[in-house]
Coordinates of C-alpha atoms in Angstrom, one line a residue:
X1 CA 20.6 47.2 -50.6
X2 CA 17.0 46.0 -50.1
X3 CA 16.2 46.0 -46.4
X4 CA 14.1 42.8 -46.9
X5 CA 17.1 41.0 -48.4
X6 CA 19.2 42.1 -45.5
X7 CA 16.6 40.8 -43.0
X8 CA 16.6 37.5 -44.8
X9 CA 20.4 37.3 -44.7
X10 CA 20.3 37.9 -41.0
X11 CA 17.9 35.1 -40.5
X12 CA 20.1 32.8 -42.6
X13 CA 23.1 33.6 -40.4
X14 CA 21.2 33.0 -37.3
X15 CA 20.1 29.6 -38.7
X16 CA 23.8 28.8 -39.4
X17 CA 24.7 29.6 -35.8
X18 CA 21.9 27.4 -34.4
X19 CA 22.6 24.3 -36.6
X20 CA 26.1 23.7 -37.9
X21 CA 24.9 20.8 -40.1
X22 CA 23.5 23.4 -42.5
X23 CA 27.0 24.2 -43.7
X24 CA 27.3 20.7 -45.1
X25 CA 24.1 20.7 -47.2
X26 CA 25.0 19.9 -50.8
X27 CA 23.0 22.9 -52.1
X28 CA 25.1 25.2 -49.9
X29 CA 28.5 23.8 -50.9
X30 CA 29.3 26.9 -53.0
X31 CA 28.8 29.1 -49.9
X32 CA 31.0 26.8 -47.8
X33 CA 33.8 26.9 -50.3
X34 CA 33.5 30.7 -50.6
X35 CA 33.9 31.2 -46.8
X36 CA 36.8 28.8 -46.7
X37 CA 38.5 30.7 -49.6
X38 CA 38.4 33.8 -47.5
X39 CA 40.1 32.0 -44.6
X40 CA 36.9 31.4 -42.7
X41 CA 36.6 28.5 -40.3
X42 CA 33.7 26.2 -40.8
X43 CA 32.4 24.4 -37.7
X44 CA 32.8 20.7 -37.7
X45 CA 29.9 18.5 -38.6
X46 CA 27.9 17.7 -35.5
X47 CA 27.6 14.1 -34.5
X48 CA 24.5 12.4 -35.6
X49 CA 22.3 11.7 -32.6
X50 CA 21.5 8.2 -31.9
X51 CA 18.3 7.0 -33.4
X52 CA 15.6 6.7 -30.8
X53 CA 13.9 3.4 -30.5
X54 CA 10.5 3.5 -32.2
X55 CA 7.7 4.1 -29.9
X56 CA 5.3 1.3 -29.4
X57 CA 1.7 2.5 -29.7
X58 CA -0.3 2.4 -26.6
X59 CA -2.9 0.1 -28.3
X60 CA -0.3 -2.6 -28.5
X61 CA 0.2 -2.7 -32.3
X62 CA 3.7 -2.5 -33.7
X63 CA 4.5 0.0 -36.5
X64 CA 4.4 -1.6 -40.0
X65 CA 8.1 -1.3 -40.5
X66 CA 9.0 -2.6 -37.0
X67 CA 10.1 -6.1 -36.5
X68 CA 8.5 -7.9 -33.6
X69 CA 10.7 -8.3 -30.6
X70 CA 10.6 -11.4 -28.5
X71 CA 9.6 -10.4 -25.0
X72 CA 12.2 -11.1 -22.3
X73 CA 11.2 -13.9 -20.0
X74 CA 10.5 -12.5 -16.6
X75 CA 10.9 -14.7 -13.6
X76 CA 7.8 -14.5 -11.4
X77 CA 8.6 -12.8 -8.1
X78 CA 8.6 -15.3 -5.2
X79 CA 5.8 -14.8 -2.8
X80 CA 6.8 -13.0 0.3
X81 CA 7.0 -15.2 3.2
X82 CA 4.7 -14.3 6.0
X83 CA 6.5 -12.6 8.9
X84 CA 6.6 -14.6 12.1
X85 CA 5.0 -13.3 15.2
X86 CA 7.3 -12.0 17.8
X87 CA 7.5 -13.0 21.4
X88 CA 6.4 -9.9 23.3
X89 CA 8.5 -10.7 26.3
X90 CA 11.7 -11.8 24.5
X91 CA 14.6 -10.0 26.0
X92 CA 12.5 -8.3 28.7
X93 CA 14.2 -9.0 32.0
X94 CA 13.4 -6.8 35.0
X95 CA 14.8 -8.1 38.3
X96 CA 12.0 -6.2 40.2
X97 CA 9.3 -8.4 38.8
X98 CA 8.3 -10.9 41.5
X99 CA 8.2 -14.6 40.7
X100 CA 5.7 -15.4 43.4
X101 CA 3.5 -12.3 44.2
X102 CA 1.6 -12.0 47.4
X103 CA -1.7 -13.8 47.9
X104 CA -2.5 -12.9 51.6
X105 CA -6.1 -12.5 52.7
X106 CA -7.4 -9.0 52.3
X107 CA -6.8 -6.7 55.3
X108 CA -9.6 -4.8 57.0
X109 CA -11.0 -2.1 54.6
X110 CA -13.2 -0.2 57.0
X111 CA -16.2 1.9 56.1
X112 CA -15.5 5.4 54.6
X113 CA -19.0 6.5 55.5
X114 CA -18.6 5.7 59.2
X115 CA -18.7 8.7 61.6
X116 CA -16.2 8.1 64.4
X117 CA -16.5 9.5 67.9
X118 CA -14.2 12.3 69.2
X119 CA -12.2 9.8 71.2
X120 CA -11.7 7.6 68.2
X121 CA -10.6 10.6 66.2
X122 CA -8.0 11.5 68.8
X123 CA -6.8 7.9 68.9
X124 CA -6.7 7.8 65.0
X125 CA -4.4 10.8 65.1
X126 CA -2.0 9.0 67.4
X127 CA -2.1 5.8 65.3
X128 CA -1.3 7.7 62.1
X129 CA 1.8 9.3 63.8
X130 CA 2.9 5.9 65.0
X131 CA 2.5 4.3 61.6
X132 CA 4.5 6.9 59.9
X133 CA 7.3 6.8 62.5
X134 CA 7.5 3.0 62.3
X135 CA 7.6 3.1 58.5
X136 CA 10.5 5.6 58.7
X137 CA 12.4 3.4 61.1
X138 CA 11.9 0.3 58.9
X139 CA 9.3 -1.4 61.2
X140 CA 6.9 -2.2 58.3
X141 CA 5.0 -4.8 60.2
X142 CA 4.3 -2.3 63.1
X143 CA 3.4 0.4 60.6
X144 CA 1.0 -1.9 58.8
X145 CA -0.7 -2.9 62.1
X146 CA -1.1 0.8 63.0
X147 CA -2.6 1.6 59.6
X148 CA -5.0 -1.3 59.9
X149 CA -6.4 0.3 63.1
X150 CA -6.7 3.7 61.4
X151 CA -8.6 2.1 58.5
X152 CA -11.0 0.5 60.9
X153 CA -11.8 3.8 62.5
X154 CA -12.2 6.0 59.4
X155 CA -10.6 5.2 56.1
X156 CA -10.0 7.9 53.4
X157 CA -8.2 8.1 50.0
X158 CA -5.0 9.3 51.7
X159 CA -5.1 6.6 54.4
X160 CA -5.6 3.8 51.8
X161 CA -2.7 5.2 49.8
X162 CA -0.4 5.4 52.8
X163 CA -1.2 1.8 53.8
X164 CA -0.6 0.8 50.1
X165 CA 2.8 2.4 50.3
X166 CA 3.7 0.2 53.2
X167 CA 2.4 -2.9 51.3
X168 CA 4.6 -1.8 48.3
X169 CA 7.7 -1.6 50.5
X170 CA 6.8 -5.1 51.9
X171 CA 6.7 -6.3 48.2
X172 CA 3.0 -7.1 48.4
X173 CA 1.8 -5.6 45.2
X174 CA -1.6 -7.2 45.1
X175 CA -2.5 -5.7 48.5
X176 CA -1.1 -2.3 47.4
X177 CA -3.2 -2.4 44.3
X178 CA -6.3 -3.2 46.3
X179 CA -5.8 -0.2 48.6
X180 CA -4.9 2.2 45.7
X181 CA -8.0 1.1 43.8
X182 CA -10.1 1.8 47.0
X183 CA -8.4 5.2 47.3
X184 CA -9.1 6.1 43.7
X185 CA -12.8 5.2 44.1
X186 CA -13.0 7.9 46.7
X187 CA -10.6 10.4 44.9
X188 CA -10.0 9.6 41.2
X189 CA -7.3 12.3 41.1
X190 CA -5.2 10.9 43.9
X191 CA -1.7 11.2 42.4
X192 CA -0.2 9.2 45.3
X193 CA -2.5 6.3 44.8
X194 CA -1.8 6.3 41.0
X195 CA 1.9 6.3 41.4
X196 CA 1.9 3.5 44.1
X197 CA -0.4 1.4 42.0
X198 CA 1.8 2.0 38.9
X199 CA 4.9 0.8 40.8
X200 CA 2.9 -2.2 42.2
X201 CA 1.9 -3.3 38.6
X202 CA 5.6 -3.2 37.7
X203 CA 6.3 -5.8 40.4
X204 CA 3.7 -8.0 38.7
X205 CA 4.9 -7.4 35.1
X206 CA 1.8 -5.6 34.1
X207 CA 3.7 -3.1 31.9
X208 CA 0.7 -1.5 30.2
X209 CA -1.1 -0.8 33.4
X210 CA 2.0 0.3 35.1
X211 CA 2.9 2.8 32.4
X212 CA -0.7 4.2 32.4
X213 CA -0.9 4.7 36.2
X214 CA 2.6 6.2 36.4
X215 CA 1.9 8.6 33.5
X216 CA -1.4 9.7 35.0
X217 CA 0.1 10.2 38.5
X218 CA 3.0 12.2 37.1
X219 CA 0.6 14.3 35.1
X220 CA -1.3 15.3 38.3
X221 CA 1.8 15.7 40.6
X222 CA 5.2 15.3 39.1
X223 CA 8.1 14.2 41.3
X224 CA 11.7 13.2 40.5
X225 CA 11.6 10.0 42.6
X226 CA 8.9 8.4 40.4
X227 CA 10.6 9.6 37.2
X228 CA 13.3 7.0 37.2
X229 CA 10.8 4.2 37.7
X230 CA 8.6 5.6 34.9
X231 CA 11.6 5.7 32.4
X232 CA 12.2 2.0 33.0
X233 CA 8.6 1.0 32.7
X234 CA 8.0 3.2 29.6
X235 CA 11.1 1.7 27.8
X236 CA 9.9 -1.8 28.4
X237 CA 6.3 -1.0 27.5
X238 CA 7.4 0.6 24.3
X239 CA 9.2 -2.6 23.2
X240 CA 6.2 -4.8 24.1
X241 CA 3.7 -2.4 22.4
X242 CA 5.7 -2.4 19.1
X243 CA 5.8 -6.2 19.1
X244 CA 2.1 -6.4 19.9
X245 CA 1.2 -4.1 17.1
X246 CA 3.5 -6.1 14.8
X247 CA 1.7 -9.3 15.8
X248 CA -1.7 -7.8 15.4
X249 CA -0.8 -6.7 11.9
X250 CA 0.3 -10.2 11.0
X251 CA -2.9 -11.6 12.4
X252 CA -5.0 -9.1 10.4
X253 CA -3.1 -9.9 7.2
X254 CA -3.5 -13.6 7.8
X255 CA -7.2 -13.2 8.4
X256 CA -7.5 -11.1 5.2
X257 CA -5.7 -13.7 3.1
X258 CA -7.8 -16.5 4.5
X259 CA -10.9 -14.5 3.8
X260 CA -9.7 -13.7 0.2
X261 CA -8.8 -17.4 -0.3
X262 CA -12.2 -18.5 0.9
X263 CA -13.9 -16.0 -1.5
X264 CA -11.7 -17.3 -4.4
X265 CA -12.5 -20.9 -3.6
X266 CA -16.2 -20.2 -3.4
X267 CA -16.1 -18.3 -6.7
X268 CA -14.1 -21.1 -8.3
X269 CA -16.6 -23.6 -7.1
X270 CA -19.5 -21.6 -8.5
X271 CA -17.7 -21.2 -11.8
X272 CA -17.0 -24.9 -11.9
X273 CA -20.6 -25.8 -11.1
X274 CA -21.8 -23.4 -13.8
X275 CA -19.3 -24.9 -16.3
X276 CA -20.4 -28.4 -15.4
X277 CA -24.0 -27.5 -15.8
X278 CA -23.4 -25.9 -19.1
X279 CA -21.4 -29.0 -20.2
X280 CA -24.3 -31.2 -19.2
X281 CA -26.8 -29.0 -20.9
X282 CA -24.7 -29.1 -24.1
X283 CA -24.4 -32.9 -23.9
X284 CA -28.1 -33.2 -23.4
X285 CA -28.7 -30.9 -26.3
X286 CA -26.4 -32.9 -28.5
X287 CA -28.1 -36.1 -27.4
X288 CA -31.5 -34.6 -28.3
X289 CA -30.2 -33.4 -31.6
X290 CA -28.8 -36.8 -32.5
X291 CA -31.8 -38.8 -31.3
X292 CA -34.6 -36.3 -31.9
X293 CA -38.2 -37.3 -32.4
X294 CA -38.4 -39.9 -35.2
X295 CA -34.8 -39.6 -36.2
X296 CA -33.6 -42.9 -34.7
X297 CA -36.8 -44.7 -35.9
X298 CA -36.3 -43.2 -39.3
X299 CA -32.8 -44.5 -39.5
X300 CA -33.4 -47.9 -38.1
X301 CA -36.8 -48.7 -39.6
X302 CA -36.0 -48.2 -43.2
X303 CA -34.4 -50.8 -45.4
X304 CA -32.1 -48.4 -47.3
X305 CA -29.6 -49.3 -49.9
X306 CA -26.1 -49.9 -48.6
X307 CA -24.7 -46.5 -49.7
X308 CA -27.6 -44.7 -48.1
X309 CA -27.4 -46.8 -44.9
X310 CA -23.7 -45.9 -44.8
X311 CA -24.5 -42.2 -44.8
X312 CA -26.8 -42.7 -41.8
X313 CA -23.8 -43.8 -39.7
X314 CA -22.3 -40.3 -40.0
X315 CA -23.1 -38.4 -36.8
X316 CA -23.4 -35.1 -38.7
X317 CA -26.0 -36.6 -41.1
X318 CA -27.9 -38.0 -38.1
X319 CA -27.8 -34.6 -36.5
X320 CA -29.1 -32.9 -39.6
X321 CA -31.7 -35.6 -40.0
X322 CA -32.8 -34.9 -36.4
X323 CA -33.1 -31.2 -37.1
X324 CA -35.3 -32.0 -40.1
X325 CA -37.5 -34.3 -38.1
X326 CA -38.0 -31.6 -35.4
X327 CA -39.0 -29.1 -38.0
X328 CA -41.5 -31.6 -39.4
X329 CA -43.3 -31.7 -36.1
X330 CA -44.7 -28.3 -36.8
X331 CA -44.7 -28.4 -40.6
X332 CA -44.8 -31.9 -42.2
X333 CA -43.8 -30.2 -45.5
X334 CA -40.5 -29.0 -44.1
X335 CA -38.8 -32.1 -45.6
X336 CA -39.2 -30.6 -49.1
X337 CA -36.4 -28.1 -48.5
X338 CA -34.0 -30.9 -47.9
X339 CA -34.6 -32.7 -51.1
X340 CA -31.6 -31.0 -52.8
X341 CA -29.4 -31.4 -49.8
X342 CA -26.3 -33.5 -50.8
X343 CA -26.6 -35.6 -47.7
X344 CA -30.2 -35.8 -46.9
X345 CA -31.5 -35.7 -50.5
X346 CA -30.6 -39.3 -51.4
X347 CA -31.9 -40.6 -48.1
X348 CA -35.3 -38.8 -48.6
X349 CA -35.5 -40.0 -52.2
X350 CA -34.8 -43.6 -51.2
X351 CA -37.3 -43.4 -48.4
X352 CA -40.0 -41.9 -50.6
X353 CA -39.3 -44.5 -53.2
X354 CA -39.9 -47.2 -50.6
X355 CA -43.3 -45.9 -49.6
X356 CA -43.3 -42.3 -48.5
X357 CA -43.1 -40.6 -45.1
X358 CA -46.6 -40.9 -43.9
X359 CA -47.4 -41.8 -40.4
X360 CA -43.9 -41.9 -39.1
X361 CA -42.6 -40.8 -35.7
X362 CA -45.7 -39.1 -34.5
X363 CA -46.4 -37.2 -37.7
X364 CA -49.6 -38.8 -38.6
X365 CA -51.8 -37.4 -41.3
X366 CA -49.2 -36.8 -43.9
X367 CA -50.2 -38.8 -46.9
X368 CA -46.8 -39.2 -48.5
X369 CA -44.5 -37.7 -50.9
X370 CA -45.2 -40.0 -53.8
X371 CA -44.3 -39.2 -57.4
X372 CA -40.9 -37.7 -56.5
X373 CA -38.5 -38.1 -59.3
X374 CA -34.8 -38.5 -59.1
X375 CA -34.3 -34.8 -59.9
X376 CA -35.8 -33.9 -56.6
X377 CA -39.1 -32.6 -57.9
X378 CA -42.2 -33.5 -56.1
X379 CA -45.2 -34.9 -58.0
X380 CA -47.6 -34.0 -55.2
X381 CA -48.1 -34.3 -51.5
X382 CA -51.2 -35.9 -50.0
X383 CA -53.4 -33.9 -47.7
X384 CA -54.3 -35.2 -44.3
X385 CA -57.0 -37.8 -44.8
X386 CA -57.1 -37.0 -48.6
X387 CA -57.0 -39.3 -51.6
X388 CA -53.8 -40.8 -52.8
X389 CA -52.1 -39.1 -55.8
X390 CA -51.8 -41.1 -59.0
X391 CA -48.4 -42.8 -59.2
X392 CA -46.0 -41.8 -61.9
X393 CA -44.5 -44.5 -64.2
X394 CA -41.7 -46.5 -62.6
X395 CA -42.4 -45.5 -59.0
X396 CA -44.5 -47.8 -56.8
X397 CA -47.5 -46.1 -55.3
X398 CA -47.0 -44.7 -51.8
X399 CA -48.4 -46.7 -48.9
X400 CA -51.2 -45.1 -47.0
X401 CA -50.5 -43.8 -43.6
X402 CA -52.3 -45.2 -40.5
X403 CA -54.5 -42.1 -40.3
X404 CA -55.7 -42.6 -43.9
X405 CA -57.2 -46.1 -43.2
X406 CA -60.9 -45.8 -42.7

């Protein structure tokens, strides 16, 4: 058997395997019957796939055989309501925040640059020990008095911080903050001053300042005692900060919308002004066209027959007449091209028959258009200042224009 025929037969069987619908082609019915006569099983006819919807071209045109489909009505999405600003302090309740903070006069602050004597230095050491012992026993007033004397002798960052600690225990946060700030001016890395000032700000409800000072103090010198206070402050400050950022975003969006609205209103006003200006210009142009130089005089000054006078009432005829008169300003012979016009022709012929067009509407020097027959032909046009042409039979001679009178 021919190898090429065998190869073709193999291809045919592969095709049958890949597409069962080939078995049911009319031209292969003999082969299907042959296989069935041998007891072969023919695969069932595959289901016809659902017809895909015709694709709509991207240019928006429908196929020729496609029927137009009514677009579904789409409800416009309602505009999103603007989020309301949140109360930063809503739900924030810390019993340690003082309702009436201290407002005592400032205590003595001393002079850090002062050089004390030896006896003063010995006395300062005794006072420091007394102040610490009194604070430990709960005698805060006595401790504060001792620290005040120490400060007057020779203040330092540490002494300011220790007196601030006494003020803090006495629930006098403003005085404590004052001393801690003085300590940090001498030593910006005083962890003790930072932690005490952070706790003092908590008493005042200054959550951002409190969180900052406690974080800095813990970074320099971490201690477990301050950690519990820091957790409370950080949790409250986190809530406040989120609400503050939320409110700032709302304000920015509001400002952006107002700015966009102002731009749109300004642009709309400019467009309206431009449209009104264009409309006024169009009206003025129309007025000029309908009442051009000589047009109104031409229409009102001539004693036309009734049918011609009726034509002159038509705005379109008057506009065309104005156009002709404008052209005649530069070329008095321009009227000749309108003689065969179905609307202006009869008017021109009537006017010429009544005495010509010389000297009308500022067009002096045109002798006339006498000798014009009913067929629209012109017997001759007088030159500026020239002699009158001989009249034809049946037509009265044209009147001389003003410029032709000597």
